[in-house]
mmCIF file of C-alpha atoms in Angstrom:
data_model
loop_
_atom_site.group_PDB
_atom_site.id
_atom_site.type_symbol
_atom_site.label_atom_id
_atom_site.label_comp_id
_atom_site.label_asym_id
_atom_site.label_seq_id
_atom_site.Cartn_x
_atom_site.Cartn_y
_atom_site.Cartn_z
ATOM 1 C CA MET S 4 27.654 21.266 4.343
ATOM 2 C CA PRO S 5 24.389 19.559 5.311
ATOM 3 C CA VAL S 6 21.553 19.398 2.791
ATOM 4 C CA SER S 7 19.024 22.185 3.419
ATOM 5 C CA TYR S 8 15.551 21.426 4.804
ATOM 6 C CA ALA S 9 14.058 23.319 1.858
ATOM 7 C CA ALA S 10 15.815 21.009 -0.613
ATOM 8 C CA ILE S 11 14.523 17.937 1.249
ATOM 9 C CA ALA S 12 10.933 19.242 1.267
ATOM 10 C CA ALA S 13 11.044 20.325 -2.386
ATOM 11 C CA THR S 14 12.529 17.038 -3.594
ATOM 12 C CA PHE S 15 10.038 14.783 -1.817
ATOM 13 C CA ALA S 16 7.057 16.972 -2.714
ATOM 14 C CA ARG S 17 8.090 16.647 -6.339
ATOM 15 C CA ILE S 18 8.426 12.863 -6.054
ATOM 16 C CA ALA S 19 5.000 12.702 -4.365
ATOM 17 C CA SER S 20 3.215 14.741 -7.002
ATOM 18 C CA SER S 21 4.554 12.404 -9.670
ATOM 19 C CA SER S 22 2.705 9.480 -8.107
ATOM 20 C CA PHE S 23 -0.416 10.734 -9.905
ATOM 21 C CA GLY S 24 0.771 8.862 -12.948
ATOM 22 C CA GLY S 25 2.485 5.877 -11.339
ATOM 23 C CA GLY S 26 6.162 5.154 -11.899
ATOM 24 C CA THR S 27 6.995 6.924 -8.659
ATOM 25 C CA LEU S 28 9.934 4.708 -7.785
ATOM 26 C CA ALA S 29 11.577 5.406 -11.107
ATOM 27 C CA LEU S 30 11.243 9.117 -10.483
ATOM 28 C CA ALA S 31 12.474 8.803 -6.896
ATOM 29 C CA ARG S 32 15.642 7.184 -8.180
ATOM 30 C CA ARG S 33 16.068 9.913 -10.785
ATOM 31 C CA GLU S 34 15.706 12.700 -8.215
ATOM 32 C CA LEU S 35 17.724 11.159 -5.386
ATOM 33 C CA VAL S 36 20.529 9.527 -7.345
ATOM 34 C CA THR S 37 20.874 11.309 -10.686
ATOM 35 C CA HIS S 38 19.674 14.811 -9.919
ATOM 36 C CA ARG S 39 20.523 15.429 -6.247
ATOM 37 C CA GLY S 40 23.327 12.919 -5.838
ATOM 38 C CA TRP S 41 22.201 12.161 -2.273
ATOM 39 C CA LEU S 42 22.526 8.410 -2.850
ATOM 40 C CA THR S 43 24.485 6.075 -5.114
ATOM 41 C CA ASP S 44 22.554 3.471 -7.139
ATOM 42 C CA ASP S 45 23.642 0.774 -4.686
ATOM 43 C CA GLY S 46 22.633 2.938 -1.771
ATOM 44 C CA PHE S 47 19.238 3.510 -3.364
ATOM 45 C CA ILE S 48 18.598 -0.217 -3.844
ATOM 46 C CA GLU S 49 19.744 -0.958 -0.302
ATOM 47 C CA ILE S 50 17.456 1.695 1.189
ATOM 48 C CA LEU S 51 14.609 0.488 -0.996
ATOM 49 C CA SER S 52 14.895 -3.110 0.214
ATOM 50 C CA LEU S 53 14.877 -1.874 3.794
ATOM 51 C CA ALA S 54 11.823 0.282 3.017
ATOM 52 C CA GLN S 55 10.093 -2.769 1.552
ATOM 53 C CA VAL S 56 10.856 -5.121 4.398
ATOM 54 C CA LEU S 57 9.706 -2.744 7.134
ATOM 55 C CA PRO S 58 6.005 -2.104 7.799
ATOM 56 C CA GLY S 59 4.535 0.952 6.127
ATOM 57 C CA PRO S 60 4.264 2.112 2.522
ATOM 58 C CA ASN S 61 7.506 1.770 0.558
ATOM 59 C CA LEU S 62 7.577 5.376 -0.551
ATOM 60 C CA THR S 63 6.992 6.997 2.838
ATOM 61 C CA ASN S 64 9.534 4.620 4.364
ATOM 62 C CA LEU S 65 11.975 5.634 1.649
ATOM 63 C CA ALA S 66 11.357 9.300 2.505
ATOM 64 C CA VAL S 67 11.919 8.644 6.229
ATOM 65 C CA LEU S 68 15.142 6.712 5.562
ATOM 66 C CA VAL S 69 16.641 9.236 3.156
ATOM 67 C CA GLY S 70 15.479 12.303 5.136
ATOM 68 C CA GLY S 71 16.819 10.736 8.326
ATOM 69 C CA ARG S 72 20.170 9.969 6.789
ATOM 70 C CA LEU S 73 20.470 13.535 5.489
ATOM 71 C CA ARG S 74 19.275 15.575 8.477
ATOM 72 C CA GLY S 75 18.265 13.284 11.372
ATOM 73 C CA PRO S 76 14.729 13.188 12.861
ATOM 74 C CA ALA S 77 13.739 16.629 11.525
ATOM 75 C CA GLY S 78 14.838 15.678 8.013
ATOM 76 C CA ALA S 79 12.886 12.404 8.257
ATOM 77 C CA ALA S 80 9.723 14.174 9.467
ATOM 78 C CA LEU S 81 9.992 16.797 6.745
ATOM 79 C CA ALA S 82 10.549 14.262 3.961
ATOM 80 C CA PHE S 83 7.600 12.209 5.265
ATOM 81 C CA GLY S 84 5.333 15.278 5.417
ATOM 82 C CA ALA S 85 6.282 16.423 1.920
ATOM 83 C CA MET S 86 5.596 12.923 0.626
ATOM 84 C CA MET S 87 2.163 12.585 2.278
ATOM 85 C CA ALA S 88 0.660 16.079 2.148
ATOM 86 C CA PRO S 89 -0.315 16.238 -1.559
ATOM 87 C CA ALA S 90 -2.037 12.842 -1.453
ATOM 88 C CA TYR S 91 -3.795 13.531 1.857
ATOM 89 C CA LEU S 92 -5.116 16.952 0.831
ATOM 90 C CA LEU S 93 -6.390 15.703 -2.513
ATOM 91 C CA LEU S 94 -8.033 12.707 -0.890
ATOM 92 C CA MET S 95 -9.817 14.909 1.659
ATOM 93 C CA ALA S 96 -11.060 17.156 -1.142
ATOM 94 C CA ILE S 97 -12.466 14.103 -2.916
ATOM 95 C CA ALA S 98 -13.953 12.800 0.345
ATOM 96 C CA ALA S 99 -15.683 16.103 1.063
ATOM 97 C CA THR S 100 -17.133 16.102 -2.457
ATOM 98 C CA VAL S 101 -18.322 12.523 -2.129
ATOM 99 C CA VAL S 102 -20.019 13.168 1.220
ATOM 100 C CA ALA S 103 -21.625 16.368 -0.072
ATOM 101 C CA GLY S 104 -22.680 14.560 -3.214
ATOM 102 C CA ALA S 105 -24.161 11.564 -1.426
ATOM 103 C CA ARG S 106 -27.508 12.336 -3.066
ATOM 104 C CA LEU S 107 -26.140 12.538 -6.597
ATOM 105 C CA PRO S 108 -27.069 9.164 -8.126
ATOM 106 C CA TRP S 109 -24.571 9.401 -10.972
ATOM 107 C CA LEU S 110 -21.718 9.964 -8.519
ATOM 108 C CA THR S 111 -22.702 6.910 -6.459
ATOM 109 C CA ALA S 112 -22.955 4.897 -9.676
ATOM 110 C CA ALA S 113 -19.565 6.147 -10.849
ATOM 111 C CA LEU S 114 -18.005 5.149 -7.513
ATOM 112 C CA ARG S 115 -19.554 1.682 -7.776
ATOM 113 C CA GLY S 116 -17.929 1.434 -11.192
ATOM 114 C CA CYS S 117 -14.588 2.572 -9.737
ATOM 115 C CA ALA S 118 -14.875 -0.004 -6.954
ATOM 116 C CA ALA S 119 -15.484 -2.786 -9.483
ATOM 117 C CA GLY S 120 -12.508 -1.478 -11.467
ATOM 118 C CA ALA S 121 -10.367 -1.582 -8.327
ATOM 119 C CA VAL S 122 -11.197 -5.284 -7.951
ATOM 120 C CA GLY S 123 -9.811 -5.789 -11.454
ATOM 121 C CA LEU S 124 -6.710 -3.779 -10.576
ATOM 122 C CA SER S 125 -6.045 -5.851 -7.450
ATOM 123 C CA LEU S 126 -6.633 -9.058 -9.345
ATOM 124 C CA ALA S 127 -4.241 -8.029 -12.131
ATOM 125 C CA ASN S 128 -1.640 -7.142 -9.467
ATOM 126 C CA ALA S 129 -2.037 -10.525 -7.798
ATOM 127 C CA ILE S 130 -1.810 -12.382 -11.123
ATOM 128 C CA GLU S 131 1.279 -10.458 -12.259
ATOM 129 C CA LEU S 132 3.090 -10.899 -8.959
ATOM 130 C CA THR S 133 2.322 -14.621 -8.972
ATOM 131 C CA PHE S 134 3.156 -15.159 -12.635
ATOM 132 C CA ARG S 135 6.933 -14.962 -12.302
ATOM 133 C CA PHE S 136 6.825 -17.831 -9.791
ATOM 134 C CA ARG S 137 4.639 -20.003 -12.040
ATOM 135 C CA ARG S 138 7.260 -22.764 -12.241
ATOM 136 C CA ASP S 139 8.161 -22.669 -8.555
ATOM 137 C CA LEU S 140 5.760 -25.009 -6.755
ATOM 138 C CA VAL S 141 7.166 -24.227 -3.307
ATOM 139 C CA VAL S 142 6.624 -20.489 -3.720
ATOM 140 C CA LEU S 143 3.166 -21.102 -5.224
ATOM 141 C CA ALA S 144 2.258 -23.261 -2.241
ATOM 142 C CA PHE S 145 3.204 -20.487 0.202
ATOM 143 C CA ILE S 146 1.254 -17.931 -1.862
ATOM 144 C CA ALA S 147 -1.814 -20.184 -1.783
ATOM 145 C CA LEU S 148 -1.465 -20.914 1.939
ATOM 146 C CA SER S 149 -1.194 -17.225 2.750
ATOM 147 C CA ALA S 150 -4.176 -16.298 0.530
ATOM 148 C CA LEU S 151 -6.318 -19.068 2.040
ATOM 149 C CA ALA S 152 -5.270 -18.308 5.612
ATOM 150 C CA VAL S 153 -6.298 -14.650 5.324
ATOM 151 C CA GLY S 154 -9.036 -14.742 2.688
ATOM 152 C CA VAL S 155 -10.855 -17.969 3.580
ATOM 153 C CA ALA S 156 -9.878 -18.951 7.130
ATOM 154 C CA HIS S 157 -9.899 -15.246 8.145
ATOM 155 C CA LEU S 158 -6.818 -15.608 10.313
ATOM 156 C CA SER S 159 -5.321 -12.282 11.341
ATOM 157 C CA LEU S 160 -2.131 -11.027 9.750
ATOM 158 C CA PRO S 161 0.253 -11.480 12.717
ATOM 159 C CA VAL S 162 -0.918 -15.088 13.121
ATOM 160 C CA VAL S 163 -0.330 -15.759 9.430
ATOM 161 C CA LEU S 164 3.142 -14.211 9.590
ATOM 162 C CA VAL S 165 4.113 -16.274 12.633
ATOM 163 C CA ILE S 166 2.828 -19.480 11.033
ATOM 164 C CA LEU S 167 4.159 -18.992 7.489
ATOM 165 C CA VAL S 168 7.339 -16.917 7.601
ATOM 166 C CA PRO S 169 9.579 -19.377 9.514
ATOM 167 C CA PRO S 170 8.847 -22.386 7.216
ATOM 168 C CA ALA S 171 9.146 -20.111 4.168
ATOM 169 C CA TYR S 172 12.490 -18.872 5.486
ATOM 170 C CA VAL S 173 13.769 -22.439 5.776
ATOM 171 C CA ALA S 174 12.281 -23.618 2.471
ATOM 172 C CA LEU S 175 13.512 -20.673 0.386
ATOM 173 C CA ARG S 176 16.840 -20.018 2.117
ATOM 174 C CA GLY S 177 19.135 -21.206 -0.645
ATOM 175 C CA ARG S 178 17.230 -19.705 -3.571
ATOM 176 C CA ARG S 179 18.104 -16.815 -5.799
ATOM 177 C CA ARG S 180 15.446 -14.095 -5.889
ATOM 178 C CA MET N 29 -14.130 7.027 19.592
ATOM 179 C CA LEU N 30 -11.042 8.880 18.359
ATOM 180 C CA LEU N 31 -8.993 6.801 20.753
ATOM 181 C CA ARG N 32 -10.406 3.541 19.352
ATOM 182 C CA LEU N 33 -9.807 4.818 15.833
ATOM 183 C CA GLY N 34 -6.209 5.682 16.694
ATOM 184 C CA THR N 35 -5.571 2.350 18.392
ATOM 185 C CA VAL N 36 -6.950 0.183 15.585
ATOM 186 C CA PHE N 37 -4.954 2.034 12.927
ATOM 187 C CA ALA N 38 -1.763 2.239 14.993
ATOM 188 C CA ILE N 39 -1.770 -1.566 15.310
ATOM 189 C CA LEU N 40 -2.380 -1.883 11.564
ATOM 190 C CA SER N 41 0.528 0.501 11.003
ATOM 191 C CA LEU N 42 3.010 -1.907 12.525
ATOM 192 C CA LEU N 43 1.564 -4.915 10.667
ATOM 193 C CA GLY N 44 2.029 -3.484 7.205
ATOM 194 C CA PHE N 45 5.060 -5.511 6.213
ATOM 195 C CA GLY N 46 5.659 -5.476 2.491
ATOM 196 C CA GLY N 47 3.940 -2.193 1.738
ATOM 197 C CA GLY N 48 0.387 -1.073 2.315
ATOM 198 C CA ARG N 49 -1.384 -3.547 0.065
ATOM 199 C CA ALA N 50 -0.772 -6.332 2.517
ATOM 200 C CA ILE N 51 -2.778 -4.737 5.333
ATOM 201 C CA ILE N 52 -5.928 -4.072 3.275
ATOM 202 C CA PRO N 53 -7.568 -7.429 4.185
ATOM 203 C CA GLN N 54 -6.726 -6.850 7.856
ATOM 204 C CA MET N 55 -8.078 -3.276 7.674
ATOM 205 C CA TYR N 56 -11.274 -4.730 6.190
ATOM 206 C CA ARG N 57 -11.595 -7.204 9.066
ATOM 207 C CA ASP N 58 -11.012 -4.528 11.691
ATOM 208 C CA THR N 59 -13.170 -1.714 10.340
ATOM 209 C CA VAL N 60 -15.994 -3.624 8.594
ATOM 210 C CA VAL N 61 -16.333 -6.989 10.308
ATOM 211 C CA GLN N 62 -15.314 -6.162 13.875
ATOM 212 C CA GLN N 63 -15.918 -2.459 14.529
ATOM 213 C CA HIS N 64 -18.748 -1.907 11.984
ATOM 214 C CA TRP N 65 -17.447 1.593 11.265
ATOM 215 C CA VAL N 66 -18.246 1.279 7.561
ATOM 216 C CA THR N 67 -20.132 -1.228 5.397
ATOM 217 C CA ALA N 68 -18.418 -3.566 2.944
ATOM 218 C CA ALA N 69 -19.731 -1.446 0.037
ATOM 219 C CA GLU N 70 -18.374 1.762 1.590
ATOM 220 C CA PHE N 71 -15.006 0.101 2.193
ATOM 221 C CA SER N 72 -14.763 -0.905 -1.473
ATOM 222 C CA ARG N 73 -15.618 2.639 -2.558
ATOM 223 C CA TYR N 74 -13.045 4.214 -0.240
ATOM 224 C CA PHE N 75 -10.487 1.741 -1.497
ATOM 225 C CA ALA N 76 -11.288 2.731 -5.076
ATOM 226 C CA ILE N 77 -10.946 6.436 -4.239
ATOM 227 C CA SER N 78 -7.576 5.907 -2.576
ATOM 228 C CA LYS N 79 -6.460 3.939 -5.639
ATOM 229 C CA LEU N 80 -7.454 6.905 -7.808
ATOM 230 C CA ALA N 81 -5.614 9.468 -5.692
ATOM 231 C CA PRO N 82 -1.825 9.501 -5.451
ATOM 232 C CA GLY N 83 -0.204 8.152 -2.316
ATOM 233 C CA PRO N 84 -0.403 4.848 -0.489
ATOM 234 C CA THR N 85 -3.498 2.665 -0.864
ATOM 235 C CA THR N 86 -3.748 2.479 2.923
ATOM 236 C CA LEU N 87 -5.052 6.069 2.813
ATOM 237 C CA THR N 88 -8.344 4.131 2.596
ATOM 238 C CA GLY N 89 -7.961 4.395 6.381
ATOM 239 C CA ALA N 90 -8.002 8.205 6.224
ATOM 240 C CA LEU N 91 -11.357 8.017 4.416
ATOM 241 C CA ILE N 92 -12.724 5.600 7.013
ATOM 242 C CA GLY N 93 -11.543 8.055 9.689
ATOM 243 C CA PHE N 94 -13.328 10.818 7.779
ATOM 244 C CA ALA N 95 -16.542 8.764 7.636
ATOM 245 C CA VAL N 96 -16.373 8.012 11.366
ATOM 246 C CA ALA N 97 -15.344 11.419 12.778
ATOM 247 C CA GLY N 98 -14.837 14.008 10.047
ATOM 248 C CA ILE N 99 -11.553 15.785 9.392
ATOM 249 C CA THR N 100 -10.323 15.117 12.943
ATOM 250 C CA GLY N 101 -11.011 11.425 12.418
ATOM 251 C CA SER N 102 -9.106 11.419 9.153
ATOM 252 C CA LEU N 103 -6.120 13.155 10.760
ATOM 253 C CA VAL N 104 -6.098 10.743 13.705
ATOM 254 C CA ALA N 105 -6.380 7.765 11.352
ATOM 255 C CA THR N 106 -3.589 9.049 9.104
ATOM 256 C CA LEU N 107 -1.178 9.827 11.941
ATOM 257 C CA ALA N 108 -1.942 6.469 13.571
ATOM 258 C CA LEU N 109 -1.494 4.620 10.275
ATOM 259 C CA TYR N 110 1.875 6.120 9.394
ATOM 260 C CA GLY N 111 3.357 7.435 12.657
ATOM 261 C CA PRO N 112 4.350 4.128 14.281
ATOM 262 C CA SER N 113 5.660 2.537 11.082
ATOM 263 C CA SER N 114 7.667 5.681 10.258
ATOM 264 C CA ALA N 115 9.158 5.853 13.747
ATOM 265 C CA LEU N 116 10.123 2.184 13.533
ATOM 266 C CA CYS N 117 11.519 2.767 10.057
ATOM 267 C CA TYR N 118 13.596 5.690 11.294
ATOM 268 C CA GLY N 119 15.033 3.625 14.134
ATOM 269 C CA MET N 120 15.772 0.651 11.896
ATOM 270 C CA GLY N 121 17.409 2.984 9.374
ATOM 271 C CA ARG N 122 19.825 4.224 12.021
ATOM 272 C CA ILE N 123 20.663 0.680 13.098
ATOM 273 C CA TRP N 124 20.930 -0.357 9.449
ATOM 274 C CA ASP N 125 23.517 2.307 8.750
ATOM 275 C CA ARG N 126 25.684 0.670 11.416
ATOM 276 C CA PHE N 127 25.227 -2.999 10.420
ATOM 277 C CA GLN N 128 25.374 -3.158 6.663
ATOM 278 C CA GLY N 129 24.600 -6.237 4.556
ATOM 279 C CA HIS N 130 23.427 -8.842 7.063
ATOM 280 C CA PRO N 131 22.578 -12.246 5.467
ATOM 281 C CA LEU N 132 19.444 -12.570 7.626
ATOM 282 C CA ARG N 133 17.892 -9.663 5.744
ATOM 283 C CA ASP N 134 18.001 -11.396 2.376
ATOM 284 C CA GLY N 135 16.549 -14.627 3.748
ATOM 285 C CA PHE N 136 13.778 -12.720 5.471
ATOM 286 C CA ALA N 137 12.880 -10.856 2.280
ATOM 287 C CA LYS N 138 12.725 -14.141 0.357
ATOM 288 C CA ALA N 139 10.463 -15.685 2.971
ATOM 289 C CA MET N 140 8.137 -12.670 3.045
ATOM 290 C CA GLY N 141 7.678 -12.551 -0.726
ATOM 291 C CA PRO N 142 5.152 -15.388 -1.219
ATOM 292 C CA VAL N 143 3.267 -14.481 1.962
ATOM 293 C CA ILE N 144 2.851 -10.902 0.739
ATOM 294 C CA ILE N 145 1.626 -12.080 -2.673
ATOM 295 C CA GLY N 146 -0.927 -14.293 -0.920
ATOM 296 C CA LEU N 147 -2.138 -11.222 0.967
ATOM 297 C CA VAL N 148 -2.613 -9.380 -2.330
ATOM 298 C CA TRP N 149 -4.936 -12.191 -3.462
ATOM 299 C CA ALA N 150 -6.821 -12.024 -0.153
ATOM 300 C CA GLY N 151 -7.049 -8.237 -0.521
ATOM 301 C CA ALA N 152 -8.630 -8.612 -3.965
ATOM 302 C CA ALA N 153 -11.176 -11.002 -2.449
ATOM 303 C CA ALA N 154 -11.978 -8.602 0.410
ATOM 304 C CA ILE N 155 -12.628 -5.720 -1.985
ATOM 305 C CA ALA N 156 -14.671 -7.904 -4.314
ATOM 306 C CA GLU N 157 -17.037 -8.711 -1.435
ATOM 307 C CA GLY N 158 -18.286 -5.132 -1.274
ATOM 308 C CA ALA N 159 -17.858 -4.174 -4.913
ATOM 309 C CA LEU N 160 -19.235 -7.024 -7.010
ATOM 310 C CA ASP N 161 -22.999 -7.550 -7.026
ATOM 311 C CA LEU N 162 -24.687 -6.942 -10.393
ATOM 312 C CA PRO N 163 -23.374 -8.875 -13.424
ATOM 313 C CA PHE N 164 -22.157 -5.559 -14.857
ATOM 314 C CA THR N 165 -19.784 -5.014 -11.922
ATOM 315 C CA TYR N 166 -18.235 -8.428 -12.667
ATOM 316 C CA ALA N 167 -17.884 -7.362 -16.295
ATOM 317 C CA ILE N 168 -16.064 -4.155 -15.256
ATOM 318 C CA ALA N 169 -13.716 -6.043 -12.930
ATOM 319 C CA GLY N 170 -12.982 -8.638 -15.617
ATOM 320 C CA ALA N 171 -12.397 -6.024 -18.294
ATOM 321 C CA VAL N 172 -9.988 -4.021 -16.085
ATOM 322 C CA THR N 173 -8.070 -7.196 -15.203
ATOM 323 C CA ILE N 174 -7.655 -8.167 -18.846
ATOM 324 C CA VAL N 175 -6.715 -4.657 -20.000
ATOM 325 C CA LEU N 176 -4.076 -4.314 -17.269
ATOM 326 C CA LEU N 177 -2.600 -7.745 -17.962
ATOM 327 C CA THR N 178 -2.390 -7.308 -21.723
ATOM 328 C CA THR N 179 -1.585 -3.604 -22.231
ATOM 329 C CA LYS N 180 0.583 -0.938 -20.633
ATOM 330 C CA VAL N 181 -2.343 1.385 -19.901
ATOM 331 C CA ASN N 182 -1.966 3.506 -16.768
ATOM 332 C CA PRO N 183 -4.039 1.839 -13.965
ATOM 333 C CA ILE N 184 -5.606 5.181 -13.064
ATOM 334 C CA VAL N 185 -7.043 5.434 -16.580
ATOM 335 C CA THR N 186 -8.723 2.042 -16.180
ATOM 336 C CA ILE N 187 -10.281 3.031 -12.841
ATOM 337 C CA LEU N 188 -11.571 6.279 -14.352
ATOM 338 C CA ALA N 189 -13.008 4.353 -17.309
ATOM 339 C CA ALA N 190 -14.669 1.960 -14.842
ATOM 340 C CA GLY N 191 -16.176 5.006 -13.110
ATOM 341 C CA VAL N 192 -17.567 6.354 -16.387
ATOM 342 C CA ALA N 193 -19.012 2.929 -17.221
ATOM 343 C CA GLY N 194 -20.571 2.812 -13.748
ATOM 344 C CA ALA N 195 -22.093 6.284 -14.095
ATOM 345 C CA ALA N 196 -23.590 5.230 -17.415
ATOM 346 C CA PHE N 197 -24.908 1.769 -16.562
ATOM 347 C CA LEU N 198 -25.131 1.283 -12.786
ATOM 348 C CA ARG N 199 -27.813 3.868 -11.909
#
């Protein structure tokens, strides 16, 4: 018996609302593998690597892949919608407040603080992601080249991908992850 | 205008290899430097808001759409940002189910890794451009970086704390 559309929508809406506190992937695995039994652990990891390689956010890609496998295009669209709707609606509510509150100085100041905090968050992300390759000079070189190409030389993303991915493919082919 | 909005974001949609974070610097180039839809400071603020809210960081684009053309603009931007990548993902998923475990995939993922991490660094630089001006903003950014690297505090808590600090000292 095919999985019901209601179950697909409910499951992905629940996964989406958990992304308020981070740890969404952990919860996605719990729901899809442990609770629903729609995927095995191996199947989950396989779908996740596909979701990561393809363009688009990992979690919406995951929703499209799982929904599509369960109920074809309609299942994919439903899973995607359930995943996006909570975030989109909340964001629009915030946006409306911010626009309406454009003359509230404390709100502008708070947002400037948030923006500065977001710089710290991005920086911490970059440092953590780089840290595990700290002994791998080849990987570090590609990280630096990519950062300089986009951040300093202002090359566009497709150009950077075309220039860097083929040599990286050759240089890193034999490595473990 | 809506058409331009849709086109710019649809192209971004298909470039977002390795999750949304990687297209933030490109989104900055397109919407701030080339189209002048928003200023660098506005971009940094929208980015911060989308970090606060659940969902992908690229929802920054929905806020830019909102700034340019209201709710319609935000809907167009959102559909353009996620429609093409989702359609591609769906198609690839179907093909994937037929050809399982190809060695090319693993090699490709390994090659993409460092490039994506480089883009995260470039993204941090792009956001810093609009967000860091007064010494206090540098202090906030530095403090958040250190807290996140040394503790297991939820990132959203640090952004909220940065907002409170801003409301208190950046007026």
